[in-house]
CSV table of C-alpha atoms in Angstrom, one decimal:
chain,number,residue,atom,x,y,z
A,118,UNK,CA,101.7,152.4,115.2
A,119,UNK,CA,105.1,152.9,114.2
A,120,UNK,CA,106.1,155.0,117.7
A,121,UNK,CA,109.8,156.3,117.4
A,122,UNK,CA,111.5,155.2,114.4
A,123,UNK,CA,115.5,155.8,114.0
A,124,UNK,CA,117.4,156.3,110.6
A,125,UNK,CA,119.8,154.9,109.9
A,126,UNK,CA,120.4,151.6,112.3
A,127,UNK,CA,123.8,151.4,111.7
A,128,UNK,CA,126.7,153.2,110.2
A,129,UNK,CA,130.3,153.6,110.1
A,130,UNK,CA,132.0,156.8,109.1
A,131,UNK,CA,135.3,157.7,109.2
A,132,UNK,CA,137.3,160.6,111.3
A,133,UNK,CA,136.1,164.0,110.4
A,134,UNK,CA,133.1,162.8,108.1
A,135,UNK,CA,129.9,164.3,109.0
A,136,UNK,CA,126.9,162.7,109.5
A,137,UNK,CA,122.9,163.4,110.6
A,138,UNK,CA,120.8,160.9,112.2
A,139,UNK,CA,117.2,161.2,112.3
A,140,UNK,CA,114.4,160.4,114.7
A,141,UNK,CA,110.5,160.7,114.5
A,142,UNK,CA,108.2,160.2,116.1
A,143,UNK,CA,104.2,159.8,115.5
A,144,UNK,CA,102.7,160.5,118.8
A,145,UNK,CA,102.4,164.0,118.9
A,146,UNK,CA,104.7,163.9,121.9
A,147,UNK,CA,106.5,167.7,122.5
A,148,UNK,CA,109.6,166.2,124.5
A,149,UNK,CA,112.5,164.2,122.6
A,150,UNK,CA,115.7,163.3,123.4
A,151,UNK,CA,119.2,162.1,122.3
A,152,UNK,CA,121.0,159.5,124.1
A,153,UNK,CA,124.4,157.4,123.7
A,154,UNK,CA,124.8,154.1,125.4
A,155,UNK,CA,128.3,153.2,125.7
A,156,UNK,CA,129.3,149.7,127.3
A,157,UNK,CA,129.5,150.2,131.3
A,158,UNK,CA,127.8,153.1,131.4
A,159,UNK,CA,124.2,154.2,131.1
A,160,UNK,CA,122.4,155.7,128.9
A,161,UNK,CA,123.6,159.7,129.0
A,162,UNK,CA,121.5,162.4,127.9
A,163,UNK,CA,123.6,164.5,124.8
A,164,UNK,CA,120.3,166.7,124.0
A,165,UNK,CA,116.9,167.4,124.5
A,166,UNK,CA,114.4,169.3,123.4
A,167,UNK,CA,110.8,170.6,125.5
A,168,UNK,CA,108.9,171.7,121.9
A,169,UNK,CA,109.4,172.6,118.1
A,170,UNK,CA,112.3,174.9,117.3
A,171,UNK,CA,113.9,174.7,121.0
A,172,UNK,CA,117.1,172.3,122.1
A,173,UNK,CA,119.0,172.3,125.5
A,174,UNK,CA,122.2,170.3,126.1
A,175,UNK,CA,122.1,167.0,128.1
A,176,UNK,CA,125.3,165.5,130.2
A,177,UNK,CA,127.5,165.1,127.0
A,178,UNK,CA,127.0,167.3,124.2
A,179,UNK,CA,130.1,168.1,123.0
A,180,UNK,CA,131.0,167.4,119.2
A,181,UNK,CA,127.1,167.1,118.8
A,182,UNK,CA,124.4,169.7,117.6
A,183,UNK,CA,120.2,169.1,116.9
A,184,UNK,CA,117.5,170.5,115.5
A,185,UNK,CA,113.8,170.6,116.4
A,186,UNK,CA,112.2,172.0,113.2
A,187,UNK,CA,109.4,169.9,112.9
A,188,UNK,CA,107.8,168.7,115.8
A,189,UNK,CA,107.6,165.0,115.2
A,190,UNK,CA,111.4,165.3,114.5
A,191,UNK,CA,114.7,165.7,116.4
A,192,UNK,CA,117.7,165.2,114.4
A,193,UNK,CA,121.6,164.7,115.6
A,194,UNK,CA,124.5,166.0,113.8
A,195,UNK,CA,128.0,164.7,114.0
A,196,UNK,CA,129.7,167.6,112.6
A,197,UNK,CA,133.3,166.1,112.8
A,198,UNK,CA,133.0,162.8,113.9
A,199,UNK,CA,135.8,161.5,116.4
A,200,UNK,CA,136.3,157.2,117.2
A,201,UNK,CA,135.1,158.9,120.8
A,202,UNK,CA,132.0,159.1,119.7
A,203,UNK,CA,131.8,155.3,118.6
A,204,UNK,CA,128.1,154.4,120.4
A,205,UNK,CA,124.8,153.2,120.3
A,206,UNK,CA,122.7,156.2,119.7
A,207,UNK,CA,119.1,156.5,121.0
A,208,UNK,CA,116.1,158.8,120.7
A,209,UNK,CA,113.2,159.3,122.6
A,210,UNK,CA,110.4,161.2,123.4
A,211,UNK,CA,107.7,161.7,126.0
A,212,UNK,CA,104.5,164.2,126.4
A,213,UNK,CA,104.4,167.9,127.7
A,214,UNK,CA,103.7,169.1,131.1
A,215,UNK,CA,102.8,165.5,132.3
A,216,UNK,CA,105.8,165.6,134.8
A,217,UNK,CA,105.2,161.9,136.3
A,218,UNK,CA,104.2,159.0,135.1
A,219,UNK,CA,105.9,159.9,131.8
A,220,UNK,CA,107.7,157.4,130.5
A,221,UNK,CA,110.0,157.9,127.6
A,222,UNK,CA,108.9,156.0,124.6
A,223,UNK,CA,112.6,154.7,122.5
A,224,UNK,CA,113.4,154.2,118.9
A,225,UNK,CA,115.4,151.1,118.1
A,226,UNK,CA,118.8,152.8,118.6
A,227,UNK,CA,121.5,153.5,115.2
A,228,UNK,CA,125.0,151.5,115.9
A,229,UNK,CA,127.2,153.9,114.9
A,230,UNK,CA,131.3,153.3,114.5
A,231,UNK,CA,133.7,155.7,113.5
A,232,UNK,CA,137.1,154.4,112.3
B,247,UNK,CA,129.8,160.7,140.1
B,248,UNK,CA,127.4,157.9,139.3
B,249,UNK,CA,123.8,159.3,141.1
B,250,UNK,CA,122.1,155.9,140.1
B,251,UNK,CA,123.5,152.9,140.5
B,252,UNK,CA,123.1,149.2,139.8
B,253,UNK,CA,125.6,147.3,141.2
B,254,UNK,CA,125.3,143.9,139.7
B,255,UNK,CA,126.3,143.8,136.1
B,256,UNK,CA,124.6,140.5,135.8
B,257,UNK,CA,122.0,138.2,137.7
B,258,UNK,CA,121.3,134.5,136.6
B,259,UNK,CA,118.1,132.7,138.1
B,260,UNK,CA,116.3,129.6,137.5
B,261,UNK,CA,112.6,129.8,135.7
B,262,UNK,CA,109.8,130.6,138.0
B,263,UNK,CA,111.5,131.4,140.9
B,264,UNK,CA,111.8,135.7,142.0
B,265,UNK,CA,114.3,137.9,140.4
B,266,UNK,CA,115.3,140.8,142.6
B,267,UNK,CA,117.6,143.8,140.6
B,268,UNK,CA,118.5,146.2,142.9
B,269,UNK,CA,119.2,150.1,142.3
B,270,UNK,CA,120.7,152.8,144.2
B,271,UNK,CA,120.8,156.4,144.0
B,272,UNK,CA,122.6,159.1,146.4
B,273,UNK,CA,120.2,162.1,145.4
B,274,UNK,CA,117.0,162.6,147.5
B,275,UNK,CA,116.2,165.4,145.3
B,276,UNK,CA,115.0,162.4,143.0
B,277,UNK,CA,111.1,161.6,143.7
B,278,UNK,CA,110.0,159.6,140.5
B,279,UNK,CA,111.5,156.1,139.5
B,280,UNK,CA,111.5,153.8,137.0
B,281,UNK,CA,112.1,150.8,135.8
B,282,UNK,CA,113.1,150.0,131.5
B,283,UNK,CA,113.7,146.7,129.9
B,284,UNK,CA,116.1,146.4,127.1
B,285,UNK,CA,116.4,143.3,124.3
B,286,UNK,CA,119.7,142.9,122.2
B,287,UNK,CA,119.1,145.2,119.2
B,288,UNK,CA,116.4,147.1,120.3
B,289,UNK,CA,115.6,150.3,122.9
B,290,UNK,CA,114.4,150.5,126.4
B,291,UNK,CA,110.8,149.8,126.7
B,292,UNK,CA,108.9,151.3,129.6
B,293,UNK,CA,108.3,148.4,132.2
B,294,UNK,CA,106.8,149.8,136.0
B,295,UNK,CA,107.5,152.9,138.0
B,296,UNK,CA,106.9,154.7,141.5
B,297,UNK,CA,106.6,158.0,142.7
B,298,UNK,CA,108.6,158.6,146.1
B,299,UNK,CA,105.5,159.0,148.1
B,300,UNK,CA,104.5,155.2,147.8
B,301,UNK,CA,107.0,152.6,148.8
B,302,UNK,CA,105.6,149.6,146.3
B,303,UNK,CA,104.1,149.8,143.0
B,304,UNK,CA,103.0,146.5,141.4
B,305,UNK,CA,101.6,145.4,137.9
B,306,UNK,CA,101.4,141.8,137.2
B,307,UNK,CA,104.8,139.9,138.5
B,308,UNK,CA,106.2,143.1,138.4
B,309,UNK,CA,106.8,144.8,141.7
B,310,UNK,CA,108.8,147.7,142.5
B,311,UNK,CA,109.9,148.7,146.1
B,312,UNK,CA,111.6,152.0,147.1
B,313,UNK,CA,113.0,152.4,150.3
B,314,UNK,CA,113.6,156.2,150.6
B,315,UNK,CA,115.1,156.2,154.0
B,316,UNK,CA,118.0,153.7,152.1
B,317,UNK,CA,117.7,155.6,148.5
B,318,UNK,CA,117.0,152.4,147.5
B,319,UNK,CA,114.6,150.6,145.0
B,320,UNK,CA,114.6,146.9,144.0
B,321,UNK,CA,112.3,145.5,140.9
B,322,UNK,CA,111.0,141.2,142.0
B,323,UNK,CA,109.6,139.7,138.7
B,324,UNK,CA,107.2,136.7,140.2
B,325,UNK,CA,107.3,134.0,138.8
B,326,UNK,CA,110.5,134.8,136.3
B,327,UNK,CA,110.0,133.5,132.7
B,328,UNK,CA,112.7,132.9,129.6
B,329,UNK,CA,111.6,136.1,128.0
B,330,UNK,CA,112.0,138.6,131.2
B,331,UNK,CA,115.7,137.6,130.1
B,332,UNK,CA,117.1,141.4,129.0
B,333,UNK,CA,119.0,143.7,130.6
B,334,UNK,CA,117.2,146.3,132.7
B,335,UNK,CA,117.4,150.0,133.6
B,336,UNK,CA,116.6,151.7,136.3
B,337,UNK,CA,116.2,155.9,136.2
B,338,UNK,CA,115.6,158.6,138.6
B,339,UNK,CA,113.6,161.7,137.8
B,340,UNK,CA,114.4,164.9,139.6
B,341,UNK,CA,111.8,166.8,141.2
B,342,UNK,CA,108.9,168.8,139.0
B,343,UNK,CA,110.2,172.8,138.8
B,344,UNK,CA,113.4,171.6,139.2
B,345,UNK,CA,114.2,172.5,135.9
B,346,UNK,CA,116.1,169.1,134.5
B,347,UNK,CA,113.7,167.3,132.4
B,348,UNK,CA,115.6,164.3,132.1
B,349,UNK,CA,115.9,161.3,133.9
B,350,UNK,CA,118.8,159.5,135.2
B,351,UNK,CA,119.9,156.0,134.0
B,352,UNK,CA,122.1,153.5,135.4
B,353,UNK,CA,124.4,151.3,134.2
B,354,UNK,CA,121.9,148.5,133.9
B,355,UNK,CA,121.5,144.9,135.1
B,356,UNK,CA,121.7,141.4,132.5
B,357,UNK,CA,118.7,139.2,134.0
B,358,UNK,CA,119.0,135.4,133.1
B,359,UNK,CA,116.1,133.8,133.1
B,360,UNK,CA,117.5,129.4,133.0
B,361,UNK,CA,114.9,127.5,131.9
């Protein structure tokens, strides 16, 4: 039962390289989400998405952009990527319409630095 | 503006005896809570939660408490063990038809377990 499984777990790019990172999950879930975990702070919500082929933005989503083409995957694009956004990236996901006692289920996080 | 907070970075406390993390929040609009555990190198797993009409939830030597009239929720792990050591999460759902399907982290707690 793999659950949510993150590609790649780390990386380091340099400023203005462009990267995707990948996130699927096997549980038929319709909800996933991006998150960045920076030291001191929480985990912020950049996007999310409620079902295949729809996104909304979270807290921080500038400098980021998804897609929801498949419903077991949500993927995150750095178009341009800025040391800013030097962070340990999560995904998650969680079942439709079951507003409480939803828990979000968490890949493994990707480490990713940006020189 | 920090809705959930956890105040102590860090809490240290002897094997078997009660770890208490504490978490507060300033919005009463929130009415679902929980609790995640995190290990170095790995994302948030789903540990306990409670819904703003109870004030305790409990599963094992987990217990939550939430103190609504405070905004205020604590997680005691009885007896603590070596491998509750991780840092832990709280989050705060808004209300269903609110529209915000995401939850609110914060900043997180490092528990200690000494052996």
């Amino acid at each position: 039962n793999a659950g949510v499984t993150q590609t790649p777990k780390f990386r380091v790019l340099k400023t203005g390289q462009s990267m995707t990172l990948l996130c699927a999950q096997d549980m038929n879930h319709e909800y996933m989400y991006w998150y960045r975990q920076d030291p001191g702070m929480g985990l912020r919500l950049i996007h999310y998405s409620v079902g295949e082929g729809t996104t909304a933005k979270g807290e921080v989503p500038d400098g980021y952009n998804v897609s929801r083409l498949k419903k077991q995957n949500f993927l995150l694009g750095l178009e341009s990527a800025a040391p800013s956004q030097t962070s340990v990236y999560f995904c998650a996901s969680s079942f439709r319409g079951l507003f409480y006692n939803q828990p979000q289920h968490f890949g493994d996080g990707t480490r990713l630095s940006i020189l | 503006d920090q809705q959930v907070k956890q105040n102590s970075p860090s809490l240290s406390v002897q094997e078997g005896r009660i770890s208490i993390l504490n978490c507060d929040y300033t919005n009463s609009m929130f009415d679902y809570f929980l609790w995640y555990k995190k290990y170095p190198a790995e994302g948030p797993t789903f540990l306990i939660s409670i819904s703003s009409i109870k004030d305790k939830n409990e599963d094992g030597r987990f217990t939550v408490f939430l103190n609504k009239s405070a905004k205020h929720l604590s997680l005691h792990i009885v007896p603590s063990q070596p491998g509750d050591s991780a840092v832990y999460f709280c989050a705060a759902m808004p209300q269903a038809g609110s529209g915000t399907y995401k939850y609110i982290f914060g900043t997180g707690t490092r528990l200690k377990v000494l052996a």
